[in-house]
CSV table of C-alpha atoms in Angstrom, one decimal:
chain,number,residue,atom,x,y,z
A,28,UNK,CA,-2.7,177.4,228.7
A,29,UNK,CA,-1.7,173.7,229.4
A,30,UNK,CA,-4.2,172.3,226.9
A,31,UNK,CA,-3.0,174.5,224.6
A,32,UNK,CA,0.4,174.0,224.9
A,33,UNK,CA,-0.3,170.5,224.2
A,34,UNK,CA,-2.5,170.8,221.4
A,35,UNK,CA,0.4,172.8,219.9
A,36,UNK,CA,3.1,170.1,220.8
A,37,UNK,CA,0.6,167.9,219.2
A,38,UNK,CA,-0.4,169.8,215.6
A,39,UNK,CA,3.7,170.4,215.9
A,40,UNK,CA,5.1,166.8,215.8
A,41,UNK,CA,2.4,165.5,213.0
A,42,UNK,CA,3.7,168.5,210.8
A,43,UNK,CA,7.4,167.2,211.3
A,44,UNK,CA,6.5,163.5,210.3
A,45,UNK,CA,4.5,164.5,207.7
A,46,UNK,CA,7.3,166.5,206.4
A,47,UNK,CA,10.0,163.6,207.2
A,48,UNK,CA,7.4,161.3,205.0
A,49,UNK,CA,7.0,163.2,201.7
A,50,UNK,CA,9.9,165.3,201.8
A,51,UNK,CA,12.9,163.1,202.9
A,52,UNK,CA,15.3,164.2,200.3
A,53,UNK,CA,14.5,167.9,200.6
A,54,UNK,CA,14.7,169.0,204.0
A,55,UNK,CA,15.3,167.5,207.4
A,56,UNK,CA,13.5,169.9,210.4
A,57,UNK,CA,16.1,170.5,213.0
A,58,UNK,CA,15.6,169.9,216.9
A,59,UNK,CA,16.5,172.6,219.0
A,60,UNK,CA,17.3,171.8,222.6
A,61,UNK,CA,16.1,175.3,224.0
A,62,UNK,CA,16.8,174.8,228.2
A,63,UNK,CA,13.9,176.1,230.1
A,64,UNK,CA,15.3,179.1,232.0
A,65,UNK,CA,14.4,182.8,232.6
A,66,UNK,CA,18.3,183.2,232.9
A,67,UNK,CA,18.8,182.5,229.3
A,68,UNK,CA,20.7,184.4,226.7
A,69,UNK,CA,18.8,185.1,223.4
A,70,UNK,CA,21.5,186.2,220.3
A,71,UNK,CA,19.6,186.8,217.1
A,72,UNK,CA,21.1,186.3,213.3
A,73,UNK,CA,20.0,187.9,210.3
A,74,UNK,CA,21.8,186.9,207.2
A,75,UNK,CA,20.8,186.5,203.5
A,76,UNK,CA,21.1,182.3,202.9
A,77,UNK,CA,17.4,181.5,202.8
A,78,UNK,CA,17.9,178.1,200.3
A,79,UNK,CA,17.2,174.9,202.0
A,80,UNK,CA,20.5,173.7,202.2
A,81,UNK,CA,22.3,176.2,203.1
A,82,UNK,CA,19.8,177.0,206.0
A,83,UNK,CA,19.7,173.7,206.9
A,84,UNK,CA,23.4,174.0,207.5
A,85,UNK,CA,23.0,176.9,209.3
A,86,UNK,CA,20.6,175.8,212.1
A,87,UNK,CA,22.9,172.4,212.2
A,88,UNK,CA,25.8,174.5,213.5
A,89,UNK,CA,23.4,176.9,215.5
A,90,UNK,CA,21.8,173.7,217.1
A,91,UNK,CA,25.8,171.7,217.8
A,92,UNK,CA,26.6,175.7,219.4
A,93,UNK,CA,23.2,175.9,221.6
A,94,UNK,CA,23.9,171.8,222.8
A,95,UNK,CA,27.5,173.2,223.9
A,96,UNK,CA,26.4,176.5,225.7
A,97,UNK,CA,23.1,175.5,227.3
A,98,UNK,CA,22.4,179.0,228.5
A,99,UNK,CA,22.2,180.3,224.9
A,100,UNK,CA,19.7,180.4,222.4
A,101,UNK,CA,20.3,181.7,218.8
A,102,UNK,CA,17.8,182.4,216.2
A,103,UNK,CA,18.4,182.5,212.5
A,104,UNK,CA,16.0,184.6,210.1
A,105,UNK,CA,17.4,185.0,206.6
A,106,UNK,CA,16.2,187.6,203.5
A,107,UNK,CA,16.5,186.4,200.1
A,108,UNK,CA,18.8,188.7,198.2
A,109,UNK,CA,19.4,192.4,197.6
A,110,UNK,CA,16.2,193.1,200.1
A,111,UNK,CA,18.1,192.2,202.7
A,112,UNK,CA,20.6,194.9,203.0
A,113,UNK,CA,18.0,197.5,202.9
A,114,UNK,CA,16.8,196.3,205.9
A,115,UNK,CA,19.8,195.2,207.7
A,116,UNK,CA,20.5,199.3,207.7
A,117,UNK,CA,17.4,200.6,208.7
A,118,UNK,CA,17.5,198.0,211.6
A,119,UNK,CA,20.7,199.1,212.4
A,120,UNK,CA,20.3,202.8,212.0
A,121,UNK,CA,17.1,202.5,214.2
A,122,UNK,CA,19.2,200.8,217.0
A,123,UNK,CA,17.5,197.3,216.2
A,124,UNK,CA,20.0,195.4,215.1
A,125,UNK,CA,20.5,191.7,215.3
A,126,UNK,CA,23.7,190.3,217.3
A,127,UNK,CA,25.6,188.7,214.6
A,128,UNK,CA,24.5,189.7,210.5
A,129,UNK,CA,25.8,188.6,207.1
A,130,UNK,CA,27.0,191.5,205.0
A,131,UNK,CA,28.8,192.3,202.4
A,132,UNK,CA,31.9,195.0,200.9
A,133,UNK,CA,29.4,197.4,199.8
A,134,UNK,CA,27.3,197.5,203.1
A,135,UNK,CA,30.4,197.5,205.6
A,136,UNK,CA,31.7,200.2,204.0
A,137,UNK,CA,28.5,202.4,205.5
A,138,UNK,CA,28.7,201.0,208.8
A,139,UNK,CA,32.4,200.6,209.7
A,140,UNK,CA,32.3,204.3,209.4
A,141,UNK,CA,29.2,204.4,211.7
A,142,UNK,CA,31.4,202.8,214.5
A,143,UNK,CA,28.5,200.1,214.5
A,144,UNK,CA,30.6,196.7,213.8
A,145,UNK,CA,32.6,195.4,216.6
A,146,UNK,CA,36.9,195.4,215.5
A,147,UNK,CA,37.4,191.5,215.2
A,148,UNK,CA,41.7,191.6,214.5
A,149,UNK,CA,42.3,190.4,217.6
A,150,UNK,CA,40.9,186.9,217.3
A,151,UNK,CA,43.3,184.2,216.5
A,152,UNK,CA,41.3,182.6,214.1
A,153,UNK,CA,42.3,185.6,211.8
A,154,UNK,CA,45.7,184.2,210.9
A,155,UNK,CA,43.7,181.1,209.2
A,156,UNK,CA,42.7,182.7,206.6
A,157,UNK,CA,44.5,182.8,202.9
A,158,UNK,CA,46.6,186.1,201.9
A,159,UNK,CA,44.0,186.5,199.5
A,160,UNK,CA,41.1,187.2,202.0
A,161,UNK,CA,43.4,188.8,204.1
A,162,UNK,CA,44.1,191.3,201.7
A,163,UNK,CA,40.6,191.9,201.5
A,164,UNK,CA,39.4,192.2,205.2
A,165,UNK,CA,41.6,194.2,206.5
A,166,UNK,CA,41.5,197.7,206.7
A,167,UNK,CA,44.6,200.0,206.2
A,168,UNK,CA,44.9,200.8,209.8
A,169,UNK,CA,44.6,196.7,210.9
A,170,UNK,CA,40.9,196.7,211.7
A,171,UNK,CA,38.7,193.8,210.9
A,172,UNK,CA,35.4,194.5,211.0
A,173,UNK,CA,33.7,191.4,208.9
A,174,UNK,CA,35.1,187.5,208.6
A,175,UNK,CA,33.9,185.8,205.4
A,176,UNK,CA,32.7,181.8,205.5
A,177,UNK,CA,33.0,181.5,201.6
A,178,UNK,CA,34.9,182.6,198.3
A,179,UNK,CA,32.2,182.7,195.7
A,180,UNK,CA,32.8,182.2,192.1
A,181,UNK,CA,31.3,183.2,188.8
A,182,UNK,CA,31.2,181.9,185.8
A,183,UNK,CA,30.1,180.9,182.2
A,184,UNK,CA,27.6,178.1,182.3
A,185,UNK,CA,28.2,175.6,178.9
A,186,UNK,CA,25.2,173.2,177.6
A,187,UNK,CA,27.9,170.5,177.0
A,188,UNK,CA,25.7,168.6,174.9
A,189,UNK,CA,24.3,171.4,172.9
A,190,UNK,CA,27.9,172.7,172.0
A,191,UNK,CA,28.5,168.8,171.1
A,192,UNK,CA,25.5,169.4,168.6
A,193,UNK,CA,26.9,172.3,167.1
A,194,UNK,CA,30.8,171.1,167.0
A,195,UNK,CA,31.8,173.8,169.1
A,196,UNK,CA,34.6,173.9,171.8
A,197,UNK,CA,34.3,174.8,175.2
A,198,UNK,CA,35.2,178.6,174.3
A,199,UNK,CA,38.9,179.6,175.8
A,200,UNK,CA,39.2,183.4,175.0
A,201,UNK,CA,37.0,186.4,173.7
A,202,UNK,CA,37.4,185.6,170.1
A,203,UNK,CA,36.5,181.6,170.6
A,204,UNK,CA,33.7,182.9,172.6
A,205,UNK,CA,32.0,185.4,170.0
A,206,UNK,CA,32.4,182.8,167.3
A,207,UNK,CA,30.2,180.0,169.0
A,208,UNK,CA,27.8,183.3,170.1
A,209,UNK,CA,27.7,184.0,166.3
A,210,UNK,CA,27.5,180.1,165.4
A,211,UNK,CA,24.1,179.6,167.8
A,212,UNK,CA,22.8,183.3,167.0
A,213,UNK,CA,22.7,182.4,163.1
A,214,UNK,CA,21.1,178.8,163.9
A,215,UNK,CA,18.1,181.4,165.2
A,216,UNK,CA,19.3,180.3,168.8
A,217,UNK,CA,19.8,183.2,171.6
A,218,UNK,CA,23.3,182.2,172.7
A,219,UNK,CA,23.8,183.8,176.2
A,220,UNK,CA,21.0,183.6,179.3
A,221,UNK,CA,21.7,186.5,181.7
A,222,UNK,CA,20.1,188.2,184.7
A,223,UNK,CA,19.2,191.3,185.9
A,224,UNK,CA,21.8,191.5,189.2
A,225,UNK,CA,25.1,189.3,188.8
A,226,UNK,CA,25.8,188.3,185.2
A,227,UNK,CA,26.1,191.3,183.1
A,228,UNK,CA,28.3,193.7,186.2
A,229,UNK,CA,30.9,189.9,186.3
A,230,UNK,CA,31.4,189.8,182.7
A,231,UNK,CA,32.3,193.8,182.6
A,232,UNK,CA,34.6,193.1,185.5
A,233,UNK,CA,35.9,190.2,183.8
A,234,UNK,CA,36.7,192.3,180.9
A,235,UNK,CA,38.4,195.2,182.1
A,236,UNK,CA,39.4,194.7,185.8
A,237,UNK,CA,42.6,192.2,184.8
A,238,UNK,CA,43.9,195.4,183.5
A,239,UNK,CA,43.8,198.0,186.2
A,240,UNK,CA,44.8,194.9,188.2
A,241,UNK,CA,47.8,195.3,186.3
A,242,UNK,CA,48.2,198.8,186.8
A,243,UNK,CA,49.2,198.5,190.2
A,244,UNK,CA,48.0,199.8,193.5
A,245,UNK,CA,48.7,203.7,193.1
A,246,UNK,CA,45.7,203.5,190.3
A,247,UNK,CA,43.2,202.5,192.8
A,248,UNK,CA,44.2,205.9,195.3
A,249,UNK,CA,43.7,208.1,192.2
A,250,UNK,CA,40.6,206.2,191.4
A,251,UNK,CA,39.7,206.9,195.1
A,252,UNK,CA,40.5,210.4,195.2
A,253,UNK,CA,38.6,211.5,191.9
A,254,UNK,CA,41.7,211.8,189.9
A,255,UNK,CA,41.0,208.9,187.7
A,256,UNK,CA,38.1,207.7,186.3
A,257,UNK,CA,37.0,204.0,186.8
A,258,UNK,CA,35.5,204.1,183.1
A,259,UNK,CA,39.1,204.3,181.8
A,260,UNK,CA,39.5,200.3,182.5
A,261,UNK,CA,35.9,199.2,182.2
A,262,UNK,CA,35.2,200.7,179.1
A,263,UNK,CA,36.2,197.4,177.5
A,264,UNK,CA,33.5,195.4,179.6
A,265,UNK,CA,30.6,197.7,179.1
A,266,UNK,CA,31.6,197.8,175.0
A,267,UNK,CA,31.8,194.3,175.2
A,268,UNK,CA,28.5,194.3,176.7
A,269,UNK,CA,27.1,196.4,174.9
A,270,UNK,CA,28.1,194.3,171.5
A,271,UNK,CA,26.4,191.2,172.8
A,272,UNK,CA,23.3,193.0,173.3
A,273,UNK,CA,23.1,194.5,169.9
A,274,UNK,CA,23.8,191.5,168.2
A,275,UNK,CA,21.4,189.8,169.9
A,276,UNK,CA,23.6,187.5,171.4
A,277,UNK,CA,22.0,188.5,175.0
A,278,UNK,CA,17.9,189.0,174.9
A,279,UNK,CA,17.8,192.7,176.7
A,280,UNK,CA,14.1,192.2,177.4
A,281,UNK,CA,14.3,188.6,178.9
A,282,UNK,CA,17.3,189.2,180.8
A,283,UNK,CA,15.4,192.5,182.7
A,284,UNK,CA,13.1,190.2,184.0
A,285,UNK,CA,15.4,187.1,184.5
A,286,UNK,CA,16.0,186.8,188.3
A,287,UNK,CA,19.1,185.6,189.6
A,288,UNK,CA,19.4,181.7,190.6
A,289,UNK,CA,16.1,181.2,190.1
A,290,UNK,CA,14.8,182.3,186.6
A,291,UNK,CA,17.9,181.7,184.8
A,292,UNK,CA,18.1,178.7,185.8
A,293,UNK,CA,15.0,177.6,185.0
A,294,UNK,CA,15.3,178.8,181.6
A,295,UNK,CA,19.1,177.3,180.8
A,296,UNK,CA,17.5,173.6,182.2
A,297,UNK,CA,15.4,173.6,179.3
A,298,UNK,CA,18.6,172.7,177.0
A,299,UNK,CA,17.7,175.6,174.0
A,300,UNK,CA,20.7,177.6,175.1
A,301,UNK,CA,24.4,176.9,175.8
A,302,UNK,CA,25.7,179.5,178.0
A,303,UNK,CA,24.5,181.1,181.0
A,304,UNK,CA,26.3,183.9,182.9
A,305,UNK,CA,25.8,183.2,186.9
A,306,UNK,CA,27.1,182.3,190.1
A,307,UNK,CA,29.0,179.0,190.4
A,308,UNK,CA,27.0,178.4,193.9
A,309,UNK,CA,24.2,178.0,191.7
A,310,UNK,CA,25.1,174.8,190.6
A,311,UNK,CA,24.2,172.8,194.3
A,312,UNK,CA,20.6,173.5,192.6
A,313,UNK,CA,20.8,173.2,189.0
A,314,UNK,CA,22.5,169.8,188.3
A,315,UNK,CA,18.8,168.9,190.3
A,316,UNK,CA,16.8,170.5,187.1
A,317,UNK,CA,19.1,169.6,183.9
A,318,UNK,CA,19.3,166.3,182.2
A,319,UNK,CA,22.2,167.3,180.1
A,320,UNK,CA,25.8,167.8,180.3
A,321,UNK,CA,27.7,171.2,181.6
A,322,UNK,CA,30.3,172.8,182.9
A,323,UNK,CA,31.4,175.8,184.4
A,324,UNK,CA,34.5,177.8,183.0
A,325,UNK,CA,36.0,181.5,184.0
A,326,UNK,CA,34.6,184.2,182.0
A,327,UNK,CA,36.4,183.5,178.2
A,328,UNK,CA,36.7,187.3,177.5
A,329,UNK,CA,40.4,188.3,177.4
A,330,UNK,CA,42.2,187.9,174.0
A,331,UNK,CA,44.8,185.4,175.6
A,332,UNK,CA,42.3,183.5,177.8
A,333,UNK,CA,40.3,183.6,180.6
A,334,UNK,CA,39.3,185.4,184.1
A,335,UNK,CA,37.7,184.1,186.8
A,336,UNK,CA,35.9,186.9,189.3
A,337,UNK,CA,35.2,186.1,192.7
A,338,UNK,CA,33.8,187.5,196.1
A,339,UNK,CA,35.2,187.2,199.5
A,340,UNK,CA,32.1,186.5,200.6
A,341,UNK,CA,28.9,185.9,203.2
A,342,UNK,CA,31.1,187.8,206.1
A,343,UNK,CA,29.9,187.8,209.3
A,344,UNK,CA,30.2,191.2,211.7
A,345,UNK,CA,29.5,191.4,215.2
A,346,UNK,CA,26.9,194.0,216.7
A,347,UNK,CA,28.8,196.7,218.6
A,348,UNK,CA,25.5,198.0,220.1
A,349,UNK,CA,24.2,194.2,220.8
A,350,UNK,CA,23.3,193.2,224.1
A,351,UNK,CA,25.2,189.9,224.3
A,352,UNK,CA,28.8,190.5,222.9
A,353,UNK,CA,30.6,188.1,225.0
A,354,UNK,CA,28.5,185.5,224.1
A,355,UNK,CA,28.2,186.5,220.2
A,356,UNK,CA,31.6,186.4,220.0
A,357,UNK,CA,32.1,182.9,220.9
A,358,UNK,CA,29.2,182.0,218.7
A,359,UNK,CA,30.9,183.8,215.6
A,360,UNK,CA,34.0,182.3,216.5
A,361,UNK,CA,32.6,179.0,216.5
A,362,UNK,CA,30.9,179.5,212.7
A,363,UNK,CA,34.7,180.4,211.4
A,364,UNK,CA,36.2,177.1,212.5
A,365,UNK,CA,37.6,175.7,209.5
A,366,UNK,CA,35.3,172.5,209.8
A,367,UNK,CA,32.2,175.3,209.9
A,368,UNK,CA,34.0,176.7,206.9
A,369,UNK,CA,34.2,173.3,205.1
A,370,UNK,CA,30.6,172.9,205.6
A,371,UNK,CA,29.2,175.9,204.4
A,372,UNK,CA,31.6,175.8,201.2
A,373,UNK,CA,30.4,172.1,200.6
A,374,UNK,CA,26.6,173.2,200.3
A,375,UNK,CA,27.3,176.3,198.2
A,376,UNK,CA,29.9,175.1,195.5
A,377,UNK,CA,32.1,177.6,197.1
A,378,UNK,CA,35.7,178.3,197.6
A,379,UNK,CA,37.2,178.4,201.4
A,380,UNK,CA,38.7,181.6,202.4
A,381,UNK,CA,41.1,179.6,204.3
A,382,UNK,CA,44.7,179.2,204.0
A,383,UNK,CA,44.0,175.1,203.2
A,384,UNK,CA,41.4,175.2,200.1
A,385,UNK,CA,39.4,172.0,199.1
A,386,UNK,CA,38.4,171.5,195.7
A,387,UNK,CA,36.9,167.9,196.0
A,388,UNK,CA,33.8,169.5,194.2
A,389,UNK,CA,34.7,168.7,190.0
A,390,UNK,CA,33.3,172.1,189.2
A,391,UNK,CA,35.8,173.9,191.7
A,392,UNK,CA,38.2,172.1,190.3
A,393,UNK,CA,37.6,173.6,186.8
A,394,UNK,CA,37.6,176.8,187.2
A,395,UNK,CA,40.5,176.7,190.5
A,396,UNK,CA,43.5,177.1,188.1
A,397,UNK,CA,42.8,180.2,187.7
A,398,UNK,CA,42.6,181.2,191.7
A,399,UNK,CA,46.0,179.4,192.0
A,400,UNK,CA,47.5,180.8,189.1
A,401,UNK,CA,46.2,184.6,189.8
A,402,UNK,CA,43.7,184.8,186.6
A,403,UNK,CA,41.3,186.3,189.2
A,404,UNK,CA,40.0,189.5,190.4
A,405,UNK,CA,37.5,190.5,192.9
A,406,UNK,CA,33.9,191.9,192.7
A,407,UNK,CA,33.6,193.7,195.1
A,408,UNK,CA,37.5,194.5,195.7
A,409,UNK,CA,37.7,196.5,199.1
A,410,UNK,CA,40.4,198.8,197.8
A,411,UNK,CA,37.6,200.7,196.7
A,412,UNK,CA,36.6,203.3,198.3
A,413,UNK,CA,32.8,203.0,197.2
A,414,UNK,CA,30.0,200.2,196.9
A,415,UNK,CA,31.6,199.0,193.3
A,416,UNK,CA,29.0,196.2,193.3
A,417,UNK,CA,25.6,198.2,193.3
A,418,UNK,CA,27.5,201.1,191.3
A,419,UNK,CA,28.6,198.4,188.6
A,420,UNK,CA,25.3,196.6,188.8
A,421,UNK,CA,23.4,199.8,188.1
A,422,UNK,CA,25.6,201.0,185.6
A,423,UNK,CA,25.5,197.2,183.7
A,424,UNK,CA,21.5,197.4,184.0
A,425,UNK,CA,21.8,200.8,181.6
A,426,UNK,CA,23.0,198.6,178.8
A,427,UNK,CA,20.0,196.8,179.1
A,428,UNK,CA,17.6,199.4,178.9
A,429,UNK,CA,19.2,200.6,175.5
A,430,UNK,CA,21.7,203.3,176.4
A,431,UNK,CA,25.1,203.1,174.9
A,432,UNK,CA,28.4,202.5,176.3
A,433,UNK,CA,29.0,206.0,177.0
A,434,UNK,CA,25.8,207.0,179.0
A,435,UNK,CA,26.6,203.8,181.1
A,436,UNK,CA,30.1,204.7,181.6
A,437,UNK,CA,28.6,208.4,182.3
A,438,UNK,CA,26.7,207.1,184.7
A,439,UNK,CA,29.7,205.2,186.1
A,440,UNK,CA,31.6,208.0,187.0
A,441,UNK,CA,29.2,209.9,188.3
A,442,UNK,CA,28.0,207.2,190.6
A,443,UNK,CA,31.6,206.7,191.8
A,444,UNK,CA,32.2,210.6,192.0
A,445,UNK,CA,29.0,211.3,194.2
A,446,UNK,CA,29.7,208.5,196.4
A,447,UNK,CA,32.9,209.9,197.1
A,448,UNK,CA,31.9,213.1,197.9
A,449,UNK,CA,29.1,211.5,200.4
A,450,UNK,CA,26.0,211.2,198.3
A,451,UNK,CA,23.7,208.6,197.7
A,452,UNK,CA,23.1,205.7,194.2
């Protein structure tokens, strides 16, 4: 056992240099100071950041938490994307579930009713955070059952150089918007790059959210209750969706096989296109792939300007059936400390949910009139009663597959109805 043990220490530490050597711009392996006792405490944390940098934040604060509580060990595992809630549920409907867990408005609303997340209103740390997220994590009865590390932002992607080409303006409203899309799609270019999860459910929200926004809060109780259909304000967004599709302003085939952060960016690096419809996080990773000019701007679809949708996002809930509460407590309080924050909103290009927000990044700064100013609305607003997100994304993915804005918006409200009622997507 000994000479293996060594063998492995060994075959261990030439990996790490030879990592150090030819990757030292990509990743840095972090040393964790495990403390060689049967006495120890092991929490576990399952979230869905799985990029380099954002991991390599992670294990960073997991490694300053470990150094401070020598009795504790933590270990991260992460799931890239929409696979990760599937299995964050069947781990916690099969009693397997991890101390501490990233999740997000649709998923919390299944398992705050399952009495599995641990009421988090009585930390002080709570009072940190801006009215906005406020508003958003707390239930009506004063129950908090996830705190966010981020604000995430989406928005239109412009090739800078390309609309220079072209002498195009960076578009400011709807109409400024389809003229350049009509400009490019006559110069036999395909204007728009989407992808199948985030783009095309943001611009719909984008397009019709501002008005039931507007409408005030008695429209999301009858919306709620069944006594008002959701299609009513998003009817705008799916025809406006469904316009850009059949002019072929949007490539329906590519963008069904376009993956999120990954494909699309690819594909808008190459400099043939000159918007892009994604996630402003995804920026950390493309300004490493393009060699051209862009910017990010809120979504230019409302007749007098723009709208910028964001997500209170990457919350963190507590285990209420863990093993280690005490002890996971302190080590979720210590990742909502607003210098944890900063850090985690520094590698993602994200918005703090904090009172104090820093917009030192340029892009953030672009698009963070609109937060101050209230041109936003939320994704995945919690005054819904139902998982909005996966029912909009669904619904969006319709348009794609050729049906018409009013089998999507059929679809709509009968997603929203049977989720009311209990059912399933």
């Amino acid at each position: 056992m000994k000479k293996f043990f060594l063998l492995f220490s060994f075959l261990v530490t030439i990996i790490t240099l030879s990592w150090a050597v030819f990757f030292p711009q990509q990743y840095h392996p972090v040393s964790y100071e495990y403390i060689d006792s049967k006495n120890n405490i092991q929490l576990t944390f399952f979230g869905f950041k799985w990029e380099t940098d954002n991991v390599r934040t992670i294990e960073q604060l997991i490694t300053e938490f470990m150094n401070q509580n020598k009795t504790v060990n933590v270990l991260y595992e992460g799931i890239k994307g929409r696979a990760y809630f599937p299995v964050l549920e069947r781990r916690m409907q099969t009693e397997n579930g991890d101390d501490l867990f990233m999740i997000n408005q649709d998923t919390l609303l299944a398992l705050s009713q399952g009495g599995n997340l641990v009421d988090l209103s009585e930390l002080n740390e709570i009072n940190e955070y801006s009215a906005l997220t406020l508003s958003q994590i707390r239930e009506k009865d004063g129950s908090v059952f996830a705190l966010p590390t981020s604000v995430s932002a989406f928005g239109l992607y412009c090739n800078l150089d390309l609309l220079k080409k072209y002498q195009i303006s960076v578009p400011n409203n709807i109409t400024e918007f389809l003229d350049a899309c009509k400009v490019f799609s006559e110069a036999g270019i395909t204007p728009i790059i989407a992808n199948n999860d985030i783009s095309l459910k943001t611009l719909v929200m984008a397009r019709g959210m501002p008005a039931l926004y507007q409408s005030g809060e008695a429209t999301f109780s009858e919306i709620n209750t069944g006594k008002f259909p959701l299609s009513t304000y998003l009817r705008s967004g799916f025809e406006l969706l469904e316009y850009l599709c059949e002019h072929g302003y949007i490539d329906r085939k590519r963008a069904l096989a376009t993956e999120k952060t990954k494909d699309d960016l690819i594909e808008f690096s190459q400099g043939e296109s000159p918007f892009m419809l994604t996630g402003v996080w995804a920026s950390v990773r493309l300004k490493k792939l393009v060699s051209f000019q862009y910017t990010i701007v809120p979504y230019p679809v409302l007749e007098d300007g723009t709208a910028l949708v964001v997500n209170i996002d990457t919350r963190l809930a507590l285990n209420a059936h863990g093993k280690h509460l005490p002890e996971a407590k302190s080590f979720l309080r210590y990742l909502i400390r607003p210098e944890s924050i900063n850090r985690f909103c520094a590698g993602q290009a994200s918005f703090s949910p904090m009172k104090s927000v820093s917009l030192e990044e340029p892009l953030l700064q672009a698009i963070g009139e609109n937060l101050r100013s209230g041109r936003a609305i939320v994704g995945a607003d919690s005054r819904f009663a139902f998982p909005i997100w996966e029912i909009s994304r669904l619904a969006s993915l319709s348009i794609l597959k050729g049906a018409t804005t009013e089998q999507a918006l059929g679809y709509l409200d009968d997603a929203v109805s049977d989720a009311i009622s209990g059912g399933n997507l």
